Structures are given as structure tokens and as C-alpha cells.
Coordinates of C-alpha atoms and ligand atoms in Angstrom, one line a residue:
M1 CA 5.4 44.4 9.4
S2 CA 1.9 45.0 10.7
S3 CA 1.2 47.7 13.4
P4 CA 0.7 46.6 17.0
P5 CA -2.9 45.4 17.7
A6 CA -5.0 48.0 19.5
A7 CA -5.2 46.7 23.1
Q8 CA -4.5 48.4 26.3
L9 CA -2.7 46.4 28.9
V10 CA -3.2 47.1 32.6
L11 CA 0.0 45.6 33.7
G12 CA 3.2 44.9 31.9
A13 CA 5.7 42.8 33.8
I14 CA 9.4 42.1 33.1
A15 CA 10.6 39.0 34.9
D16 CA 14.3 38.2 35.3
D17 CA 13.8 34.4 34.8
F18 CA 11.3 31.9 33.3
T19 CA 9.9 30.2 36.4
G20 CA 9.8 33.6 38.2
A21 CA 7.6 34.8 35.4
T22 CA 5.3 31.9 35.7
D23 CA 5.0 32.4 39.4
L24 CA 4.0 36.0 38.9
A25 CA 1.6 35.2 36.1
N26 CA 0.0 32.5 38.2
N27 CA -0.6 35.0 41.0
L28 CA -2.0 37.6 38.6
V29 CA -4.5 35.0 37.3
R30 CA -5.5 34.0 40.8
S31 CA -6.2 37.7 41.6
G32 CA -8.4 38.1 38.5
M33 CA -6.2 39.2 35.6
R34 CA -6.2 37.4 32.2
T35 CA -2.5 36.9 31.7
L36 CA -0.2 35.9 28.9
Q37 CA 3.4 34.9 29.5
V38 CA 5.8 35.5 26.6
I39 CA 9.3 34.1 26.3
G40 CA 11.6 37.0 25.5
V41 CA 10.4 40.2 23.8
P42 CA 7.6 39.1 21.4
E43 CA 7.0 40.0 17.8
D44 CA 5.2 43.3 17.1
D45 CA 2.2 41.6 15.7
L46 CA 1.4 39.3 18.7
A47 CA -2.4 39.5 19.2
L48 CA -3.6 40.5 22.7
T49 CA -7.2 39.4 22.8
D50 CA -8.8 39.3 26.3
V51 CA -5.5 40.0 28.0
D52 CA -5.1 42.3 31.0
A53 CA -1.4 41.5 31.8
V54 CA 1.6 40.4 29.9
V55 CA 4.6 38.9 31.7
V56 CA 7.8 39.0 29.6
A57 CA 10.2 36.2 30.8
L58 CA 13.8 37.2 30.3
K59 CA 17.0 35.5 31.4
S60 CA 18.4 38.6 33.0
R61 CA 19.0 37.6 36.6
S62 CA 22.7 36.5 36.4
C63 CA 23.8 37.7 32.9
P64 CA 26.1 40.7 32.4
V65 CA 24.4 43.9 33.6
D66 CA 24.5 45.6 30.2
D67 CA 22.6 42.7 28.6
A68 CA 20.1 42.7 31.5
I69 CA 19.5 46.5 31.0
G70 CA 19.2 46.1 27.2
D71 CA 16.7 43.3 27.3
S72 CA 14.7 44.9 30.0
L73 CA 14.4 48.2 28.1
A74 CA 13.4 46.3 25.0
A75 CA 10.6 44.6 27.0
L76 CA 9.6 48.0 28.5
E77 CA 9.3 49.5 25.1
W78 CA 7.1 46.6 23.8
L79 CA 4.8 46.8 26.9
K80 CA 4.5 50.6 26.8
A81 CA 3.6 50.4 23.1
R82 CA 0.6 48.3 24.2
G83 CA -0.4 51.0 26.7
A84 CA 0.6 49.1 29.9
R85 CA -0.6 51.4 32.7
Q86 CA 1.9 50.1 35.2
I87 CA 5.3 48.3 34.8
F88 CA 6.3 45.6 37.2
F89 CA 10.0 44.5 37.4
K90 CA 9.8 41.0 38.9
Y91 CA 12.8 39.4 40.6
C92 CA 13.3 36.6 43.1
S93 CA 11.8 36.8 46.6
T94 CA 15.3 36.2 47.9
F95 CA 16.5 39.4 46.1
D96 CA 19.0 37.3 44.0
S97 CA 21.7 39.8 42.8
T98 CA 25.3 40.8 43.4
D99 CA 27.0 44.2 44.1
D100 CA 27.2 44.6 40.3
G101 CA 23.5 44.2 39.8
N102 CA 21.2 43.3 38.2
I103 CA 18.3 44.6 40.3
G104 CA 19.6 48.2 41.0
P105 CA 20.9 49.0 37.5
V106 CA 17.8 47.5 35.8
A107 CA 15.4 49.4 38.0
D108 CA 17.4 52.6 37.4
A109 CA 17.3 52.1 33.6
L110 CA 13.6 51.4 33.6
L111 CA 12.8 54.5 35.7
E112 CA 15.0 56.7 33.6
R113 CA 13.3 55.5 30.4
L114 CA 9.9 55.9 31.9
R115 CA 10.7 59.4 33.1
A116 CA 11.9 60.4 29.7
T117 CA 8.7 59.3 28.1
Q118 CA 6.3 60.3 30.9
Q119 CA 5.2 63.6 29.6
E120 CA 4.3 62.2 26.2
H121 CA 2.6 59.2 27.9
L122 CA 0.5 61.4 30.1
R123 CA -0.7 63.4 27.2
A124 CA -1.5 60.3 25.2
T125 CA -3.3 58.2 27.8
H126 CA -4.6 60.8 30.3
T127 CA -3.4 58.6 33.2
E128 CA -2.9 59.9 36.7
Q129 CA 0.5 58.4 37.1
S130 CA 2.6 60.6 39.3
G131 CA 5.8 58.7 39.9
S132 CA 8.4 57.9 37.5
D133 CA 11.1 59.4 39.8
Q134 CA 10.6 56.8 42.5
T135 CA 10.0 53.1 42.8
V136 CA 9.4 50.5 45.5
M137 CA 11.2 47.2 46.2
V138 CA 8.8 44.6 47.5
P139 CA 10.4 41.1 47.4
A140 CA 8.4 39.6 50.2
F141 CA 6.1 36.6 49.7
P142 CA 4.8 35.9 53.2
I143 CA 2.9 32.7 52.2
N144 CA 6.3 31.2 51.2
G145 CA 8.0 32.5 54.3
R146 CA 9.7 35.5 52.7
T147 CA 9.2 38.5 54.9
V148 CA 11.0 41.9 55.4
Y149 CA 11.3 43.7 58.7
Q150 CA 13.3 46.9 59.2
G151 CA 14.6 46.3 55.7
H152 CA 15.9 42.9 56.6
L153 CA 14.9 39.9 54.5
F154 CA 13.9 36.7 56.2
V155 CA 13.5 33.2 54.8
G156 CA 11.3 31.5 57.3
D157 CA 12.8 32.3 60.7
R158 CA 16.3 32.9 59.3
L159 CA 17.9 36.0 58.0
L160 CA 18.7 35.8 54.3
N161 CA 22.4 35.5 54.9
D162 CA 21.8 32.5 57.2
S163 CA 19.2 30.8 55.0
G164 CA 21.4 28.8 52.6
M165 CA 21.3 31.6 50.1
Q166 CA 24.7 32.8 51.3
H167 CA 26.1 29.7 49.4
H168 CA 24.2 30.3 46.1
P169 CA 26.6 29.5 43.2
L170 CA 25.7 32.6 41.2
N171 CA 24.2 35.1 43.6
P172 CA 25.5 34.5 47.1
M173 CA 23.4 36.6 49.4
Q174 CA 25.6 37.5 52.3
D175 CA 23.8 40.5 53.7
A176 CA 20.1 40.5 54.7
D177 CA 19.9 44.3 55.0
L178 CA 18.3 45.2 51.7
V179 CA 18.8 48.9 52.0
R180 CA 22.5 48.2 52.3
V181 CA 22.5 45.6 49.5
L182 CA 20.7 47.9 47.1
A183 CA 22.8 50.9 48.0
R184 CA 25.8 49.0 46.6
Q185 CA 24.0 48.5 43.3
T186 CA 22.8 52.1 42.6
P187 CA 24.3 55.6 42.8
H188 CA 20.8 56.9 43.9
G189 CA 19.2 57.2 47.3
V190 CA 17.7 54.1 49.0
G191 CA 15.2 54.4 51.8
L192 CA 12.8 52.3 53.9
L193 CA 9.0 52.2 54.2
N194 CA 8.8 50.4 57.6
R195 CA 6.2 48.3 59.2
A196 CA 5.2 51.0 61.7
T197 CA 4.1 53.2 58.9
L198 CA 2.3 50.4 57.0
A199 CA 0.4 49.7 60.2
R200 CA -1.1 53.2 59.9
G201 CA -2.5 52.4 56.4
A202 CA -2.2 53.4 52.8
E203 CA -2.5 57.1 53.3
A204 CA 0.4 57.1 55.8
A205 CA 2.5 54.9 53.4
R206 CA 1.8 57.3 50.6
G207 CA 2.9 60.2 52.8
R208 CA 6.1 58.5 53.7
L209 CA 6.9 57.8 50.0
A210 CA 6.3 61.5 49.3
E211 CA 8.6 62.5 52.1
L212 CA 11.3 60.2 50.8
R213 CA 10.8 61.5 47.3
E214 CA 11.2 65.1 48.5
A215 CA 14.5 63.9 50.1
G216 CA 15.7 62.6 46.7
V217 CA 15.2 58.9 47.6
R218 CA 14.6 57.0 44.4
H219 CA 14.4 53.4 45.7
V220 CA 12.2 52.4 48.7
I221 CA 12.6 49.0 50.3
C222 CA 9.2 48.0 51.8
D223 CA 8.8 46.0 55.0
T224 CA 6.2 43.3 54.7
L225 CA 5.1 40.8 57.4
D226 CA 1.9 39.5 55.9
E227 CA -0.7 39.8 53.2
G228 CA -2.3 42.8 54.9
D229 CA 1.0 44.7 54.5
L230 CA 1.0 43.8 50.8
D231 CA -2.5 45.2 50.4
V232 CA -1.5 48.5 52.1
I233 CA 1.6 48.7 49.8
A234 CA -0.4 47.9 46.7
A235 CA -2.9 50.7 47.6
A236 CA 0.0 53.1 48.2
V237 CA 1.9 52.4 44.9
V238 CA -0.8 51.8 42.3
D239 CA 0.0 55.2 40.7
L240 CA 3.7 54.6 40.4
A241 CA 4.9 54.1 36.8
L242 CA 7.2 51.3 38.0
V243 CA 6.9 48.8 40.9
T244 CA 9.4 46.1 41.6
G245 CA 9.4 42.9 43.7
G246 CA 8.4 39.3 44.0
S247 CA 5.2 37.6 43.0
G248 CA 3.5 38.4 46.4
L249 CA 2.9 42.0 45.3
G250 CA 1.4 40.7 42.1
Q251 CA -1.3 39.1 44.1
A252 CA -2.2 42.3 45.8
L253 CA -2.2 44.8 42.9
P254 CA -5.2 43.6 40.8
A255 CA -7.7 44.6 43.5
E256 CA -6.3 48.2 43.3
Y257 CA -6.6 48.1 39.5
R258 CA -10.2 47.2 39.9
K259 CA -10.8 50.0 42.4
K260 CA -9.4 52.5 39.8
G261 CA -11.7 51.1 37.1
W262 CA -8.7 49.9 35.0
L263 CA -9.7 46.2 35.3
A264 CA -13.2 44.8 35.0
P265 CA -14.1 41.8 37.2
V266 CA -13.6 38.6 35.1
E267 CA -15.4 35.4 36.2
H268 CA -12.7 32.9 35.0
P269 CA -9.5 34.7 34.4
G270 CA -7.7 31.4 33.9
R271 CA -10.1 30.1 31.3
L272 CA -8.4 27.9 28.7
M273 CA -9.8 26.4 25.5
P274 CA -11.0 22.9 25.7
S275 CA -8.0 20.6 25.4
H276 CA -7.7 17.7 22.9
G277 CA -5.1 15.0 22.4
A278 CA -3.2 12.4 24.3
A279 CA -1.6 13.1 27.7
L280 CA 2.1 12.8 28.2
V281 CA 4.4 13.4 31.2
L282 CA 8.1 14.0 30.7
S283 CA 10.3 14.2 33.7
G284 CA 13.9 15.2 33.8
S285 CA 13.9 16.5 37.4
C286 CA 15.7 14.6 40.1
S287 CA 14.5 16.7 43.0
R288 CA 13.0 15.0 46.0
A289 CA 9.4 16.0 45.3
T290 CA 9.6 14.8 41.6
L291 CA 11.1 11.4 42.7
G292 CA 8.0 11.0 44.9
Q293 CA 5.7 11.9 42.1
V294 CA 7.4 9.4 39.7
E295 CA 7.1 6.7 42.3
H296 CA 3.5 7.5 43.0
F297 CA 2.6 7.5 39.3
L298 CA 4.5 4.2 38.5
A299 CA 2.5 2.4 41.2
R300 CA -0.7 3.1 39.2
H301 CA 0.3 3.6 35.5
E302 CA 3.0 2.6 33.1
G303 CA 6.2 4.5 32.5
M304 CA 9.5 4.1 30.8
A305 CA 12.9 5.2 32.2
L306 CA 15.7 6.8 30.1
D307 CA 19.3 6.1 31.2
P308 CA 21.9 8.8 30.3
L309 CA 24.6 6.1 30.0
A310 CA 22.6 4.4 27.3
L311 CA 21.8 7.7 25.6
A312 CA 25.6 8.4 25.5
Q313 CA 25.9 5.2 23.3
S314 CA 23.2 5.9 20.7
D315 CA 19.7 7.3 20.1
A316 CA 18.2 3.8 20.4
P317 CA 16.6 4.6 23.8
I318 CA 14.8 7.6 22.3
E319 CA 13.4 5.3 19.6
E320 CA 12.3 2.8 22.3
A321 CA 10.7 5.5 24.3
L322 CA 8.8 6.7 21.3
A323 CA 7.6 3.2 20.4
F324 CA 6.6 2.7 24.1
A325 CA 4.6 5.9 24.1
R326 CA 3.0 5.4 20.7
A327 CA 1.7 2.0 21.7
R328 CA -0.1 3.6 24.7
L329 CA -1.0 7.2 23.8
T330 CA -4.6 7.4 22.8
A331 CA -6.8 10.3 23.8
A332 CA -8.9 7.9 25.9
D333 CA -6.1 6.4 28.0
G334 CA -4.5 7.9 31.0
P335 CA -1.1 9.8 30.8
V336 CA 2.1 8.0 29.8
L337 CA 5.3 8.8 31.6
I338 CA 8.8 8.9 30.2
Y339 CA 11.4 9.9 32.8
A340 CA 15.1 10.2 33.4
S341 CA 14.5 11.2 37.1
A342 CA 16.7 9.0 39.2
A343 CA 17.8 8.7 42.8
P344 CA 21.0 10.5 43.9
Q345 CA 23.3 7.4 43.6
A346 CA 22.2 6.8 40.0
V347 CA 22.6 10.4 39.1
E348 CA 26.1 10.5 40.7
A349 CA 27.1 7.4 38.8
A350 CA 26.0 8.9 35.4
Q351 CA 27.7 12.2 36.3
A352 CA 30.9 10.4 37.3
S353 CA 31.0 8.6 34.0
L354 CA 29.8 11.4 31.6
G355 CA 30.3 14.6 33.6
A356 CA 27.4 16.5 35.0
A357 CA 26.9 18.8 32.1
R358 CA 27.0 16.1 29.4
A359 CA 24.6 13.8 31.4
G360 CA 22.2 16.7 31.7
E361 CA 22.4 17.7 28.0
L362 CA 21.8 14.1 26.9
V363 CA 18.7 13.8 29.0
E364 CA 17.4 17.3 28.0
R365 CA 18.0 16.6 24.3
A366 CA 16.3 13.2 24.5
L367 CA 13.2 14.6 26.3
A368 CA 13.0 17.6 24.0
T369 CA 13.1 15.3 20.9
I370 CA 10.4 13.1 22.4
A371 CA 8.3 16.1 23.2
R372 CA 8.6 17.5 19.7
T373 CA 8.0 14.2 17.9
L374 CA 4.9 13.2 20.0
V375 CA 3.3 16.6 20.0
A376 CA 3.6 16.5 16.2
E377 CA 1.9 13.1 16.3
G378 CA -1.1 14.3 18.5
V379 CA -0.1 14.7 22.1
G380 CA -2.2 17.6 23.2
R381 CA -1.7 17.7 27.0
L382 CA 1.9 17.7 28.1
L383 CA 3.3 18.0 31.6
V384 CA 7.1 18.6 32.0
A385 CA 8.9 18.2 35.3
G386 CA 12.2 20.1 35.9
G387 CA 13.1 23.7 35.3
E388 CA 16.0 23.1 32.9
T389 CA 14.1 20.3 31.3
S390 CA 11.1 22.6 30.8
G391 CA 13.4 25.2 29.1
A392 CA 14.7 22.5 26.7
V393 CA 11.2 21.3 25.8
V394 CA 9.8 24.8 25.4
S395 CA 12.6 25.8 23.0
A396 CA 12.3 22.5 21.0
L397 CA 8.6 23.2 20.6
G398 CA 9.3 26.8 19.5
V399 CA 6.9 28.1 22.2
G400 CA 6.7 31.9 22.2
E401 CA 3.8 32.6 24.5
L402 CA 1.7 30.9 27.1
R403 CA -1.8 31.7 28.1
I404 CA -1.9 31.1 31.9
G405 CA -4.7 28.9 33.2
E406 CA -5.6 27.9 36.7
Q407 CA -3.3 26.6 39.4
I408 CA -2.7 22.9 39.8
D409 CA -0.6 23.3 42.9
P410 CA 1.0 26.4 44.4
G411 CA 3.2 28.0 41.7
V412 CA 2.3 25.7 38.9
P413 CA -0.6 26.6 36.5
W414 CA -1.8 24.9 33.4
T415 CA -1.0 27.0 30.4
Q416 CA -2.0 26.8 26.7
T417 CA 0.1 27.6 23.7
R418 CA 0.1 27.3 19.9
V419 CA 2.7 25.2 18.2
A420 CA 3.5 24.9 14.6
G421 CA 1.7 22.1 12.8
R422 CA -0.9 21.7 15.4
E423 CA -4.4 23.0 14.8
A424 CA -5.7 22.9 18.4
P425 CA -3.9 24.6 21.3
L426 CA -1.3 22.5 23.3
S427 CA -2.0 22.4 27.0
L428 CA 1.3 22.6 28.8
A429 CA 2.2 22.4 32.5
L430 CA 5.8 23.2 33.5
K431 CA 6.8 22.2 37.0
S432 CA 10.0 23.1 38.6
G433 CA 11.6 20.3 40.7
N434 CA 10.4 20.8 44.2
F435 CA 6.8 21.9 43.4
G436 CA 3.7 19.9 43.5
G437 CA 2.0 17.2 45.7
V438 CA 2.8 13.5 45.5
D439 CA -0.1 12.8 43.1
F440 CA 0.8 15.8 40.8
F441 CA 1.3 13.7 37.6
T442 CA -2.2 12.3 37.7
R443 CA -4.1 15.1 39.5
A444 CA -2.8 17.7 37.0
F445 CA -4.9 16.1 34.2
T446 CA -8.0 15.9 36.4
V447 CA -7.6 19.6 37.2
L448 CA -7.2 20.3 33.4
S449 CA -10.4 18.5 32.4
E450 CA -12.3 20.2 35.3
Q451 CA -11.0 23.6 34.1
T452 CA -11.7 23.1 30.5
N453 CA -15.1 21.5 31.1
Q454 CA -15.9 24.5 33.2
S455 CA -14.7 26.7 30.4
A456 CA -16.9 24.9 27.9
G457 CA -19.8 25.4 30.3
Q458 CA -19.0 29.0 30.7
Q459 CA -18.8 29.5 26.9
T460 CA -22.2 28.1 26.6
T461 CA -23.5 30.5 29.3
Q462 CA -21.7 33.4 27.5
Q463 CA -23.2 32.4 24.2
R464 CA -26.6 32.2 25.7
T465 CA -26.2 35.7 27.2
Q466 CA -24.9 37.0 23.9
Q467 CA -27.9 35.5 22.0
R468 CA -30.3 37.0 24.6
N469 CA -28.6 40.4 24.2
Q470 CA -28.7 40.2 20.5
G471 CA -32.4 39.2 20.7
E472 CA -33.0 42.2 22.9
E473 CA -31.1 44.5 20.6
G474 CA -33.1 43.1 17.7
A475 CA -36.4 43.7 19.5
Ligands
ADP1 P1 14.8 20.6 38.8 O1 13.8 21.6 38.5 O2 14.4 19.5 39.7 O3 16.1 21.3 39.2 P2 16.0 20.4 36.1 O4 15.3 19.9 34.9 O5 16.2 21.9 36.3 O6 15.1 19.9 37.4 O7 17.4 19.8 36.3 C1 17.6 18.5 36.4 C2 18.9 18.2 35.5 O8 19.3 16.8 35.8 C3 18.6 18.3 34.0 O9 19.7 18.9 33.4 C4 18.5 16.9 33.6 O10 18.8 16.7 32.2 C5 19.5 16.2 34.5 N1 19.2 14.7 34.7 C6 17.9 14.2 34.7 N2 18.0 12.9 34.9 C7 19.3 12.6 35.1 C8 20.1 11.4 35.4 N3 19.4 10.2 35.5 N4 21.4 11.5 35.5 C9 22.0 12.7 35.4 N5 21.4 13.8 35.1 C10 20.1 13.8 35.0

């Protein structure tokens, strides 16, 4: 096996689920970092050209704690081997976890491994990192209504345990006091960096962290009311080996990396290659926002519905959908839609007859087969609606990494990836159910062509600059 390519990452992130990883990656790009999202721990020989941050998407949120620790440490090792200056453990802004974990135990395992390698790392990279004996917990994402005050997490104007999250099927959050929640997950000290200290600025926040460190406090929950607090926290924690939190902190950190000279300003961090090929939308989401997007699309363009009851009989509906798409998919035409999205009564009827799991599997398998077949036949721009549906499509296509482009709507960027048997990159947008405006299925493609035209323009400018520089060098 070849040795790792020589590239130094600024930020290495470990995300406990796929859409959370995309959310963080999207924020990093928006704040000026060229970002790659990888699905699971990648191969050793993955090339990292023009990449400042890598976000490793794991499925470690609700799995057994030992698996979560093992996968997170494997990701850490990969990222540190690429020189990542800071590690970011990303979890949900609603702190999704149970008394068994996985946030506390994973953070402990990452810190312990970082501490064990710190001396060696300091010698090798000459960084100024001070802290691998303490980390911060910053779940807040104020723009999405997730704030923390006196260590208590709010969703909008409700405490976490009164926000609906107390009924979550996997991680019911029945306590909003994060100091208390985390103390049940770790044998180490948990403390609070409160708003009153943040209001006095980064120096005061650093002082408080040092005091807590002296007192043996390993994990520090951070209050956060607004973006200004995130900026203060980012300034106070940029030298920690490990930070943890939601994607809000990811938006604030890059400015600090630039101040330290780790990160050069980049004009278009979300630049993608020009995209080629026909445009397809596959929708397996039945969320309210998606149903509105399907309706809006069908009022203007053609689409074909897939019925799980018919899919349970035979694969004929898949063949019909492929024939429908082939007749319409040419690079010049607008996007074609194939959807299983249906109103609640229809979903309930399918589930009553087939069972919810089987209905879901039939739809996911059909959409994944359609994606694989049509991408092999020339679809080059693919939008998928639905979190589970996206997972099924991504694994059918064998996608390993995604270059993150610019945002279409909050939380949903265009991405680009390489798939086997396709020369040009595939442009891929993966939308979880409730995201996106009503015209998302059409506007996404307009945003993509604007982005890639801009890229083409920028490449030309770059080429011109390069030529000029070469001319000057030659002179
Ligand atoms: P979201 O992000 O909106 O939750 P997901 O793709 O995660 O969307 O989940 C939607 C689930 O519903 C998928 O498992 C999908 O296969 C299933 N599904 C889609 N259409 C139907 C339908 N008509 N009847 C029953 N299940 C469906």
C-alpha cells in the first residue's frame, strides 16, 4: 500500500452521523475552508489536494459505546497521520446521547489518545497546542434556535427536556442540564464556562478554562447565546487539541485558524469542477417540506411515482421508471423526478399492508437501483431527498468521499464525488427530509450551474494569473 500523501490538514473532524457531518462540512466551507467529507475511515492513499478540513462521517451516535470508541479512534489516527492541527468531535446540537454514552466516553477516549501522542506530535509539528488534558462541549447552534444558558440546553424557547426530544426513540433527552447529563457519562470532572465570563471576552474565557483545568476539570460545557459567544469560544479554544460540539462552532473556528496563519484566505472554498450530464431527482422522503417540493416540481415538470405496493409484486415499476427517465434525460432538458414520496394516508396504507420496514426497504432499494443504473448511463447531476434514502443511494453508488460545494439552502450543499465507470465527477445533493425551500428541486440545479460557471470563470482567472507569473519568472 502506498504511503499517505504529504498534506497537512488544519481541521480533522469526526462526526457521529452522516447528515451531521454534512452540516458541519457545509459550515466549514461557508467560513472559508476547502472541505472533504468521507464516509467511514478512508483508505490510506486518499489524495488530499487543496483540502483544509476532512470530516469523517461515522454511524456512532446510537451504536454500542465500544464500537463508537473504536471507530472514533480509527478516524483520529487517520486524521492525525495527515497532520490535522485540531480535532473536532461533532455531535448533534441537541446533545443526543444516553447515560451510557456515546458523547462522554468517545470524548474521553479521543483525549486520552491525543494526550498519549502529544509529546511526539509537538516534536514533529512544532505546534503550540497546549491542551490535550481538557476539552470543551459546545453543542449550541443559535441560528437554528439551539442555545445554552447556565449549562442548560434550549431548543427555541423550550428546555431540551420539553422540546419533543424527551420522546426521541433512541436518545430520549430528559434532562436539559448538560453538566449533569455529561457527568453521568464520564468518571472525569465536568464544569461550566458561563455567559458572564464569555461576555468579558476570550482572555477571560481562557482564564476560566485554565482555572478549571487546575481543578482537574476535563470537560467544560460552554454557554452560548449567540454568534458572538461562538466567536469568543473559538478564540479561547483554538489551541486545544480536541474541541467538541455542533456545527455552530465549526462556523466560528476558521477565522481563528486564519489569525494563527494556519489557513490562507481562499476565494471560493466551495469551488466544484464544471458538472456534466443529465439531471435527476430521486425522492424517498415523505416529510412535509419534501411533499411541498414534489408538488411544486410536478406543477412545472414531469415526474413519475413509485408505489411500494406495486414494488412488492415485481420489479416492473423499476423498469417503467427507468424507461420514463431514459426517454427524457438529455443533458439539455430540465431535471426528471422519480419519487415514492406520498401523503401520510398513502404511506400508512402501504405500511399497514407491508409493514413499515419492508415498505421502506422496497422504496430504498428501487431508488438505489435507479440511481446506480442511470448514473452509469450518463446522469451527472443527482439530487436525492430523504436521509435514509440518501444513505441507500450513496452506498449503491459506492461513494467514499464528497467534496463539499456551496450551499443550496441552509444545511444542504452541492457536493462532488467520483464513481466507478464515470470519467467526469458526479454532482450530488443529499437533502434530509425537512430541509429546503419549496422550489428546491429546480433551484438546486440553477445554483449548481451558477457555481460551476463561476468556477470555470475563476479557473480562467487563475490560469491567467499563473501564465502572467510564469511570464514574469521567465523574464
Ligand atoms: P426523511 O429524511 O424525510 O426522514 P428518509 O429517506 O430518511 O426521509 O425516510 C423516508 C422513509 O420512508 C424511507 O425509508 C423510504 O423508503 C420510506 N418511504 C418512501 N416513500 C414511501 C411510501 N410511499 N410508503 C412507505 N414508505 C415510504
